[in-house]
Coordinates of N, CA and C in Angstrom, one line a residue:
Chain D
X276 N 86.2 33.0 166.6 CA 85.3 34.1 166.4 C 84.3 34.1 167.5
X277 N 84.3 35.5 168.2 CA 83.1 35.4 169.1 C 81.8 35.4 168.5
X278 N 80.8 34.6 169.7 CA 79.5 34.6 168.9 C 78.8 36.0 168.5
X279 N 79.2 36.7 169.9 CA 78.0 38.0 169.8 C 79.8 39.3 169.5
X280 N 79.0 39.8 168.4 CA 80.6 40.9 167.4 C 80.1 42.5 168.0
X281 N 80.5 43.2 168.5 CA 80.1 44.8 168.7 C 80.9 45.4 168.1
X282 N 80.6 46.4 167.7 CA 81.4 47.2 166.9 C 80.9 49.1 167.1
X283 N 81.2 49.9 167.5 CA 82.9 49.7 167.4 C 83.4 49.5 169.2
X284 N 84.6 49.2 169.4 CA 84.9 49.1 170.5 C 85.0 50.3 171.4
X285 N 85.6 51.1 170.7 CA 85.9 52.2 171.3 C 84.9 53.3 170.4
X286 N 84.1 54.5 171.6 CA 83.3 55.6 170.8 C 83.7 56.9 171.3
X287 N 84.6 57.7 170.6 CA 84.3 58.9 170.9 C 83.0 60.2 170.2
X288 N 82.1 61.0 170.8 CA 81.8 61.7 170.6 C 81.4 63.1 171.5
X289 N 81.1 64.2 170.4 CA 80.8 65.1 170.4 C 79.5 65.8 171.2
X290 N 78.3 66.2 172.2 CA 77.9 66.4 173.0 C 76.6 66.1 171.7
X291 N 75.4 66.2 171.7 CA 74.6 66.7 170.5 C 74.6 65.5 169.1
X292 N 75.8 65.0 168.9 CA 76.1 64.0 168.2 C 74.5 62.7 168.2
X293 N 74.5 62.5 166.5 CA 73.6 60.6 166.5 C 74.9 59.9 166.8
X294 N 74.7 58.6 167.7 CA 75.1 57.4 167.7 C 74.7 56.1 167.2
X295 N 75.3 55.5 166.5 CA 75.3 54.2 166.7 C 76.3 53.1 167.0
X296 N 75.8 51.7 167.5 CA 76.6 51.1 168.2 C 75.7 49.5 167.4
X297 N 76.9 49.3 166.9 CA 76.1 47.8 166.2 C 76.5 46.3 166.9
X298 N 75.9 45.8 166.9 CA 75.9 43.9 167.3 C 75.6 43.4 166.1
X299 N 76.7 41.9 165.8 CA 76.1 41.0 165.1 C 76.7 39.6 165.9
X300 N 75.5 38.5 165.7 CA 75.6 37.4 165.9 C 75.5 36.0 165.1
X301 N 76.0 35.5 165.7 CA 76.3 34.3 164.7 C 75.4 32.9 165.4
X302 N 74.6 33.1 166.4 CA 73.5 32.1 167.0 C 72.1 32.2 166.8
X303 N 71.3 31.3 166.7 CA 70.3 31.3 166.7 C 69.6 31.9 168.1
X304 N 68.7 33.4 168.2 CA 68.2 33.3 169.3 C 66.8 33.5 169.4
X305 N 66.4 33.8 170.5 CA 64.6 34.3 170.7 C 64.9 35.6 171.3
X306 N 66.0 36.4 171.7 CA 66.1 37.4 172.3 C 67.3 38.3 172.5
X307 N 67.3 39.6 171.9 CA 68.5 40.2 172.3 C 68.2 41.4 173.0
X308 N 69.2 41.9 174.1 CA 69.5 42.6 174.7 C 70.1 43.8 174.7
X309 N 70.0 44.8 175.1 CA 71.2 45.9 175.2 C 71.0 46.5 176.8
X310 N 72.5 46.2 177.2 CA 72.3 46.8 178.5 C 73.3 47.8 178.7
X311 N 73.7 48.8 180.0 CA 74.2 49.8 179.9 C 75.1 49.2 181.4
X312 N 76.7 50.1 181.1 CA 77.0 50.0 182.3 C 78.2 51.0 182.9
X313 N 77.5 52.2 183.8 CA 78.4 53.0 183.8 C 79.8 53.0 184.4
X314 N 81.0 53.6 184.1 CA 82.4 53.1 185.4 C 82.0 53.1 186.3
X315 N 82.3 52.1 186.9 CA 82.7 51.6 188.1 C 81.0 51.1 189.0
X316 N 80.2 50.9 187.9 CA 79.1 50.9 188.1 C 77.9 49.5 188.0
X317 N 77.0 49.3 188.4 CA 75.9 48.2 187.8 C 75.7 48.3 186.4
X318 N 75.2 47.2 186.3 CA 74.7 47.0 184.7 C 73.2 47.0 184.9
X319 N 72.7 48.1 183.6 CA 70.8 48.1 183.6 C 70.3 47.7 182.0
X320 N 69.4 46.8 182.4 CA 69.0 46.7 180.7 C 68.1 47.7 180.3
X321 N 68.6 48.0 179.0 CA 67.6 49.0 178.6 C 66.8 48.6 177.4
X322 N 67.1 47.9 176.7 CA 66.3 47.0 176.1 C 66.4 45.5 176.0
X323 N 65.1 45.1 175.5 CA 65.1 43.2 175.0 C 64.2 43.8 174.0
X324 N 64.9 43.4 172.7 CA 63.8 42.7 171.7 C 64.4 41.5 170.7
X325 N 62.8 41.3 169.8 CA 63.3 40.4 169.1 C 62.9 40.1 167.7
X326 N 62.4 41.7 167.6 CA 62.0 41.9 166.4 C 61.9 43.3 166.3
X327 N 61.9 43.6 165.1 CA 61.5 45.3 164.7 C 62.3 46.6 165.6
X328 N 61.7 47.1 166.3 CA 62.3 48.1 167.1 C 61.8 49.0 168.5
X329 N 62.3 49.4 169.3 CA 62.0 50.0 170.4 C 62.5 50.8 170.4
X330 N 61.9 52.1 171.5 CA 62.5 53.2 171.5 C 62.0 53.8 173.5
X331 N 63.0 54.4 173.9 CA 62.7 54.7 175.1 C 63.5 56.2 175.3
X332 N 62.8 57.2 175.1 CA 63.7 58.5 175.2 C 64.6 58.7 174.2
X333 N 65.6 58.7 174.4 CA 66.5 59.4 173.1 C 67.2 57.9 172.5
X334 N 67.1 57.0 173.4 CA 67.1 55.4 172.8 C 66.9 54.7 171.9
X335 N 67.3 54.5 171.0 CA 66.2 53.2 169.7 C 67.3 52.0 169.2
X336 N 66.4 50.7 169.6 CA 67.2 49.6 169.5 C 66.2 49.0 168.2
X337 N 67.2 48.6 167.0 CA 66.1 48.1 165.8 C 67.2 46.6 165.8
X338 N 66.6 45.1 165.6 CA 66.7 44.3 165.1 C 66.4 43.7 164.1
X339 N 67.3 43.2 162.8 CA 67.0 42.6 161.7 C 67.7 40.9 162.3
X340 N 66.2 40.1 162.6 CA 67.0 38.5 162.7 C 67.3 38.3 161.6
X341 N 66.8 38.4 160.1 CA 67.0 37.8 159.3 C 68.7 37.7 159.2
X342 N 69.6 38.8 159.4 CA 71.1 39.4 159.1 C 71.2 39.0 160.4
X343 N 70.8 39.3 161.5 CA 71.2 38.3 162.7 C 72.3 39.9 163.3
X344 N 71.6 40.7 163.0 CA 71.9 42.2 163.6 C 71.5 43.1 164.1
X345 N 71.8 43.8 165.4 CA 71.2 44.7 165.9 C 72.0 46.2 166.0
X346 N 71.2 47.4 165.9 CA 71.7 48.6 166.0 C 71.4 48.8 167.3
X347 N 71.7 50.5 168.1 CA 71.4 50.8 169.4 C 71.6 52.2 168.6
X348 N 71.0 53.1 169.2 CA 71.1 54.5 168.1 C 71.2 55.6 169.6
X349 N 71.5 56.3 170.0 CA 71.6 57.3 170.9 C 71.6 58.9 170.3
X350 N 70.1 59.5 170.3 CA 70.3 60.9 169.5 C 70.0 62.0 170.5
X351 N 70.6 62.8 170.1 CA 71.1 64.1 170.6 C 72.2 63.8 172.3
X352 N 73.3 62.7 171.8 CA 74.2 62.4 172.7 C 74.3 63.5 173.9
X353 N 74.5 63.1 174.6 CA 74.9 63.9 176.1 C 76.0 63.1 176.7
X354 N 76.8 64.1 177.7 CA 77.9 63.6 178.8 C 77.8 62.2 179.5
X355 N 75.9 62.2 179.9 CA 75.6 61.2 181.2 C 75.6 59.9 180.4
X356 N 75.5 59.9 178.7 CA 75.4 58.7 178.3 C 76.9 57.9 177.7
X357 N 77.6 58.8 178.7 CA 79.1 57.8 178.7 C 79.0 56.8 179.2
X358 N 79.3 55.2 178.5 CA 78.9 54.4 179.6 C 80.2 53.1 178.5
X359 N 79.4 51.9 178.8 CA 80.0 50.7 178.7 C 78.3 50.4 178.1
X360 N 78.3 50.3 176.9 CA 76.8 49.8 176.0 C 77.2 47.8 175.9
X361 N 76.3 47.0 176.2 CA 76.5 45.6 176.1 C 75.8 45.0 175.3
X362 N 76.2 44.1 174.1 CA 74.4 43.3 173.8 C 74.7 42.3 174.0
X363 N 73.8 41.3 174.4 CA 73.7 40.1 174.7 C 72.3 39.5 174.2
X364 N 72.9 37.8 173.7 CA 71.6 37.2 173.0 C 71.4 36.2 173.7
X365 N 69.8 35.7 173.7 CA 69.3 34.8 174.6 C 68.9 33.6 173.5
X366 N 69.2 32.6 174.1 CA 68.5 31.2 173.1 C 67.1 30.2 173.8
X367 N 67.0 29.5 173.6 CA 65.9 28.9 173.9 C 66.3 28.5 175.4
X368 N 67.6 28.1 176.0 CA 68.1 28.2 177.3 C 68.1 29.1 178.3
X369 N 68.1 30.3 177.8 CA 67.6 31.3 178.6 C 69.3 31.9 179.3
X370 N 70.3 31.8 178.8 CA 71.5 32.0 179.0 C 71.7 33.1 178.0
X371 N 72.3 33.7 178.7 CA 72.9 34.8 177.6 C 74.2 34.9 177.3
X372 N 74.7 35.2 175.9 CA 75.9 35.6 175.6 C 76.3 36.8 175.3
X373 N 77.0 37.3 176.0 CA 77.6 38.6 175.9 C 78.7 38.9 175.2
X374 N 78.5 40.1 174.1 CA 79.8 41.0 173.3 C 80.7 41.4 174.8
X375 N 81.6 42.0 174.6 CA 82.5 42.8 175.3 C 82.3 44.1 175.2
X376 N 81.3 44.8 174.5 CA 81.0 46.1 175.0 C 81.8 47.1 174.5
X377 N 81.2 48.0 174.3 CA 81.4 49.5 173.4 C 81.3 50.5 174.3
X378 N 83.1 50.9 174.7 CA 83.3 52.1 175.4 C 82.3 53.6 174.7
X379 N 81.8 54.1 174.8 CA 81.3 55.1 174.8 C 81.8 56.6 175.3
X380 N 82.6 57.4 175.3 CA 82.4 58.7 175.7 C 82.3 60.1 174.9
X381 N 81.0 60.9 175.6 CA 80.9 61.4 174.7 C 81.4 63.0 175.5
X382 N 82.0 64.1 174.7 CA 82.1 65.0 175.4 C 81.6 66.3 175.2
X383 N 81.5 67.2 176.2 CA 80.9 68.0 176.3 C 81.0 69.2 174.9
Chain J
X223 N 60.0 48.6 194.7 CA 61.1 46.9 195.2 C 62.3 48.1 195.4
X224 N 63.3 47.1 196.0 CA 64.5 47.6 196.2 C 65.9 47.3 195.0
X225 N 64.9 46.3 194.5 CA 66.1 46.0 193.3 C 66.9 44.6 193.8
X226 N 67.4 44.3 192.8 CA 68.4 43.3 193.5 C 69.5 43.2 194.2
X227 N 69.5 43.0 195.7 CA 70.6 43.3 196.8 C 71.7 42.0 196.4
X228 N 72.8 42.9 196.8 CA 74.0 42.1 196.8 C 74.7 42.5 198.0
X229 N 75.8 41.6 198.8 CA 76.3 41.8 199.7 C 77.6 40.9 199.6
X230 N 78.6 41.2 200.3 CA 79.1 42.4 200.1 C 79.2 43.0 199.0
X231 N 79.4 44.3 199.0 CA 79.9 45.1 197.6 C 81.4 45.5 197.4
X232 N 82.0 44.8 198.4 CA 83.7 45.0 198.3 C 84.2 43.9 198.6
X233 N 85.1 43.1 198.9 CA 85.5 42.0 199.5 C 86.8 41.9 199.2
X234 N 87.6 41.6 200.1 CA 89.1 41.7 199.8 C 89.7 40.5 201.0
X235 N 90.0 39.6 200.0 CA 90.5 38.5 200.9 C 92.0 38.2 200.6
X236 N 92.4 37.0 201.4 CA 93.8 36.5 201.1 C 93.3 35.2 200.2
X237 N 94.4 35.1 199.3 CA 94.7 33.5 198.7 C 94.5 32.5 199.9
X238 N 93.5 31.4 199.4 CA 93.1 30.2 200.5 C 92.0 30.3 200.8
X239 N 91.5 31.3 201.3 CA 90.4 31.6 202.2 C 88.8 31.4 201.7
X240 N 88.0 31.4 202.3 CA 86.7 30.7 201.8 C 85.8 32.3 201.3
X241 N 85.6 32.5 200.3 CA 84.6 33.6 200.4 C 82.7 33.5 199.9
X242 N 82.2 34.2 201.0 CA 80.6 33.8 200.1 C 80.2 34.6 199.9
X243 N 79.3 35.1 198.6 CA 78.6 35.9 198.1 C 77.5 36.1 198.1
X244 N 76.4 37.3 198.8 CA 75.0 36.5 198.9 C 74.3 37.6 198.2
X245 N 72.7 37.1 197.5 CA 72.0 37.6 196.6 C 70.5 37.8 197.1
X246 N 69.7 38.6 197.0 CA 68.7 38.6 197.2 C 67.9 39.4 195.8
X247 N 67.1 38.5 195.1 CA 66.5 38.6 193.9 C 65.1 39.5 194.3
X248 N 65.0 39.8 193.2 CA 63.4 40.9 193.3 C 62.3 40.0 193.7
X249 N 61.4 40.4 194.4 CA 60.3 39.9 194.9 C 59.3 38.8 193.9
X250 N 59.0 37.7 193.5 CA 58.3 37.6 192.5 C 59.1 36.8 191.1
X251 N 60.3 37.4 191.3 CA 60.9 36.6 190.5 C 61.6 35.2 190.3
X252 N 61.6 34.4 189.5 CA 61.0 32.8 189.8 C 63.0 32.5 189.0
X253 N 63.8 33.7 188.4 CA 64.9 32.9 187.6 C 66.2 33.9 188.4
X254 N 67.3 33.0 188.6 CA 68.3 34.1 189.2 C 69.7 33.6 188.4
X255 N 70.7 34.6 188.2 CA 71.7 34.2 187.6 C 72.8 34.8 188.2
X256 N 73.8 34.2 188.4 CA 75.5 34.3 188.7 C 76.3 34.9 187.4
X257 N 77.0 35.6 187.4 CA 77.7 36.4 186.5 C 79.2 37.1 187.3
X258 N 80.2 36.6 186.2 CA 81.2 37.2 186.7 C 82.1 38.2 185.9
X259 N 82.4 39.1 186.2 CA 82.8 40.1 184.6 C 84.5 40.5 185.0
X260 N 85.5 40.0 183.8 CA 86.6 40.5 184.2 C 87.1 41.3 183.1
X261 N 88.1 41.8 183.3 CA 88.7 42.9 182.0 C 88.8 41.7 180.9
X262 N 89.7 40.5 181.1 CA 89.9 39.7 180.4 C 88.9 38.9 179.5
X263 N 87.7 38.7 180.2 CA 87.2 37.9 179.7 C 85.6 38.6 178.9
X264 N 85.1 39.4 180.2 CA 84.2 40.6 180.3 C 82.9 39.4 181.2
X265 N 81.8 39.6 180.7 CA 80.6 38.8 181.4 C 80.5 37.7 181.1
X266 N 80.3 36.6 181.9 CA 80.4 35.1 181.8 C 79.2 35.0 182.7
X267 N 78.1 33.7 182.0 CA 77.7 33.1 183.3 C 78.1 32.1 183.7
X268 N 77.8 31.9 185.2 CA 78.6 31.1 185.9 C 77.3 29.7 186.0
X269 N 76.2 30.5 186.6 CA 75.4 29.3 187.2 C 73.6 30.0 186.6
X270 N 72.6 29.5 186.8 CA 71.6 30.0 187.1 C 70.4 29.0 187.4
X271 N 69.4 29.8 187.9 CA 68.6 28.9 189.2 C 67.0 29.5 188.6
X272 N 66.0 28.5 188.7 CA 65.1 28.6 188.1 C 63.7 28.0 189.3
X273 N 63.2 28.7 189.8 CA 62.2 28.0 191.3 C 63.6 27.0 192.1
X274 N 64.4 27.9 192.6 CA 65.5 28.1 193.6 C 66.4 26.3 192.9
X275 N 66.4 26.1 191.7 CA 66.9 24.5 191.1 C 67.4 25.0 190.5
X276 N 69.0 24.4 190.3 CA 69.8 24.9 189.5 C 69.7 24.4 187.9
X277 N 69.9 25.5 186.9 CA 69.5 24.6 185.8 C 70.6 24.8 184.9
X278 N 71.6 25.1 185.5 CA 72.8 25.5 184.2 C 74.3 26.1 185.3
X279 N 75.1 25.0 185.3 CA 75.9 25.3 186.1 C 77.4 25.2 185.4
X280 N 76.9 24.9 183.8 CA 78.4 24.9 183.2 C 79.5 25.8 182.8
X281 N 79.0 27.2 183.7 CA 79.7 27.9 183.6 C 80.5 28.1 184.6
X282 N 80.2 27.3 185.4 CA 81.4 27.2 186.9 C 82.7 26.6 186.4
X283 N 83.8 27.5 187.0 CA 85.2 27.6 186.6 C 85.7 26.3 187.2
X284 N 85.5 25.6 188.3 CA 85.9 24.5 188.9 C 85.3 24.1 190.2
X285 N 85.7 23.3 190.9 CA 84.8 22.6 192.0 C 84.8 23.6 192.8
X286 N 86.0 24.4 192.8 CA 85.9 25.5 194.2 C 85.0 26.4 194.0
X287 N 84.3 26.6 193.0 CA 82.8 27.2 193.4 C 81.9 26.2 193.3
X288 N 80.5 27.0 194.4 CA 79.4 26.4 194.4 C 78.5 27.2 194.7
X289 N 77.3 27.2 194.4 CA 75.9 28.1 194.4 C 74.8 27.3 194.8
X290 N 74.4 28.2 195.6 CA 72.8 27.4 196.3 C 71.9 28.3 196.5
X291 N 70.5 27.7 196.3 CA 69.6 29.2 196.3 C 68.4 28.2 197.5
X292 N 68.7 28.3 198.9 CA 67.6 27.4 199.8 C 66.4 28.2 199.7
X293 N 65.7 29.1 199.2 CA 64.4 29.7 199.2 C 64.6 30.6 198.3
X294 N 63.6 31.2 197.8 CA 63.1 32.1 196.9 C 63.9 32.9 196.9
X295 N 64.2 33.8 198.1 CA 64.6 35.1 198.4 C 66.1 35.2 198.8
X296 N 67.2 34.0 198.2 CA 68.3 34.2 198.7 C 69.0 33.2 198.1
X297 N 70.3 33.5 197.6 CA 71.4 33.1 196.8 C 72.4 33.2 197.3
X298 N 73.3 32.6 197.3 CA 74.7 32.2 197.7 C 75.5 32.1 196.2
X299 N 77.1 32.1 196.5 CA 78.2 31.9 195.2 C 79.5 31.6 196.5
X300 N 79.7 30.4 196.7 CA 80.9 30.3 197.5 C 82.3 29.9 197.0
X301 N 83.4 30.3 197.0 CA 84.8 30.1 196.3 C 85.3 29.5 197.5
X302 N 85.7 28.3 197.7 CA 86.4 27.9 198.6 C 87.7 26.8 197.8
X303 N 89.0 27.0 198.1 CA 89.9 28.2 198.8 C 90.0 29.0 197.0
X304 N 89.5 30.3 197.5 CA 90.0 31.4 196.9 C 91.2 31.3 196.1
X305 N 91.4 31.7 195.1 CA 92.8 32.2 194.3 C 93.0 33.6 193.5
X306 N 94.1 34.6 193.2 CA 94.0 35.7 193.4 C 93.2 35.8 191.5
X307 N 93.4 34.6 190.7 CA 92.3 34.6 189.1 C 91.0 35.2 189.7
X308 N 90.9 34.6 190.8 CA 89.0 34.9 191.0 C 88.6 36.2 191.1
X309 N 89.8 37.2 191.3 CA 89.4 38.5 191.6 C 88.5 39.0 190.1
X310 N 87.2 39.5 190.7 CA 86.7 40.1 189.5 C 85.1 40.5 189.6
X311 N 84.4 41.0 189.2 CA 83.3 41.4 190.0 C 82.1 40.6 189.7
X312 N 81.3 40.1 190.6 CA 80.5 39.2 190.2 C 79.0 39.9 190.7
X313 N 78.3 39.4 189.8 CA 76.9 40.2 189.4 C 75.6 39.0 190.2
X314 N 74.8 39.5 190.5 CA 73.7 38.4 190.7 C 72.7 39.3 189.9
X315 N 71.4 38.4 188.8 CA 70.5 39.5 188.6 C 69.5 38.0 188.4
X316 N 68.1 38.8 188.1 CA 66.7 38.3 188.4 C 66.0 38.7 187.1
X317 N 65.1 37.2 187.1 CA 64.0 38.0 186.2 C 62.7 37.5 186.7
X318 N 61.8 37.8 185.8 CA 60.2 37.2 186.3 C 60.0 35.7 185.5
X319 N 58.9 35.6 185.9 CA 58.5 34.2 185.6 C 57.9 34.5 184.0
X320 N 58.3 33.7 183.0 CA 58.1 33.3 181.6 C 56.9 33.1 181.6
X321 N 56.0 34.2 180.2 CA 54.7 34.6 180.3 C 54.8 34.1 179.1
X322 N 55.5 33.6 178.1 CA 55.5 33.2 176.4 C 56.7 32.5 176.3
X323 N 56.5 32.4 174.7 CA 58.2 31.8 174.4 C 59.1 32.5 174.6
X324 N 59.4 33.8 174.8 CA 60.6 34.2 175.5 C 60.6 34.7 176.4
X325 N 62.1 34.7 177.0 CA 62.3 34.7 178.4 C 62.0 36.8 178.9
X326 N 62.2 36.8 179.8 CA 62.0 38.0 180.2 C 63.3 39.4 180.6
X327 N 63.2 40.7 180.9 CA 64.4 41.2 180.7 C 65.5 40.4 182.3
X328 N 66.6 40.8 182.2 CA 67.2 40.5 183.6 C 67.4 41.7 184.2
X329 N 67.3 41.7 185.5 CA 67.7 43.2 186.7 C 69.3 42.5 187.2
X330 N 70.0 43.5 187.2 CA 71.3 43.0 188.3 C 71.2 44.0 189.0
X331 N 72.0 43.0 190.2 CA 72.3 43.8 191.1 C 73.5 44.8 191.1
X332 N 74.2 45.5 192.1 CA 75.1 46.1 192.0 C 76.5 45.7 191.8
X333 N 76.3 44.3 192.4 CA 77.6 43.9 192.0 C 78.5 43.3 193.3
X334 N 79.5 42.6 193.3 CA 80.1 42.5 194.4 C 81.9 42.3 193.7
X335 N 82.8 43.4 194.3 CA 84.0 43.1 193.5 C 85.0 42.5 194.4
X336 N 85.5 41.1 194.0 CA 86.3 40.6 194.9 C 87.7 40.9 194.6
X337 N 88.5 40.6 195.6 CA 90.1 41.0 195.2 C 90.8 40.2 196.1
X338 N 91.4 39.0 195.2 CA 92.1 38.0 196.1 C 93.6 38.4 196.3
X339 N 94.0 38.4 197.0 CA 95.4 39.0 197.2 C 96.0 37.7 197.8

């Protein structure tokens, strides 16, 4: 069983559409991540937290450590946010472990 | 800043052959990390470097790599001899220096995708 679980793997949606994109892990950390990564493209983080929740534009990343779970919410979906979504957790090492990531596309 | 440079961003070698990877980390930033992402496996780290000292190298696949960071501003990932497994895109990214107990976000760069043939 991998440490860091994403679910779902594959996303199709609708233009306008809420998203969500869940992680759960099975490690103890100080830090999780969600980064973006478009085809054929770099990877950008768009969040770190490690508690409660953040929000940046149409973004919102909420973590529950106690369940050892994170959401990533994307509302009022668009085209450009077709991407490759990643979460990754950080431990006291400062290494990250990375899910395999949640195809995303959403269409017009 | 310009972000974190990578060079090359394509690389296409033969089986055998020596290839190096080079990184140049954001200005200021004291931690850098090796990453290599394949369909198979997805993101792995490989190495990472902390005030240019390596502190975590157990993600190196075997002796034929090696990573060295001689100053602040510059990183290396060398595969010597190459095999066509290694093909797969490897990432260098950066972060800042640790202001609390947790560590800080990471930047990558764009990437460098190698293709051993």
């Amino acid at each position: 069983k991998n440490e860091v679980e994403q679910s779902p793997q594959n996303l199709t949606a609708q233009e306008g559409e809420f998203i969500t994109i869940n992680c759960s892990y099975s490690v103890g950390i100080s830090a999780l991540h969600w980064l973006q990564q478009h085809p054929g493209g770099g990877i950008v983080s768009l969040f770190m937290l490690s508690s409660g929740k953040k929000k940046h534009g149409r973004l919102i990343a909420t973590i529950n450590i106690q369940e050892k779970h994170s959401s990533l919410h994307i509302t009022a979906s668009h085209p450009r946010d077709s991407a490759v979504y990643i979460c990754a957790v950080g431990g006291a090492t400062n290494k990250l472990i990375f899910g395999t990531g949640t195809l995303l596309a959403v269409q017009p | 800043d310009a972000g974190v440079i990578q060079s090359p961003r394509h690389e296409v070698t033969e089986m055998g052959q020596e290839v190096t990877l080079r990184c140049k980390p954001i200005s200021g930033h004291d931690y850098l990390f090796w990453y290599r992402q394949t369909m198979m496996r997805g993101l792995e780290l490989l190495i990472y470097f902390n005030n240019n000292v390596p502190i975590d190298d157990s993600g190196m696949p075997e002796d034929r790599f090696s990573a060295k960071m001689p100053n602040a501003s510059f990183s290396t990932l060398k595969i010597q001899p190459s095999e066509p497994r290694d093909s797969a895109v490897y990432f260098c990214a950066s972060s800042p220096p640790r202001l609390g107990p947790s560590y800080n976000e990471q930047f990558f760069g764009p990437g460098t995708r190698l293709t051993v043939l």
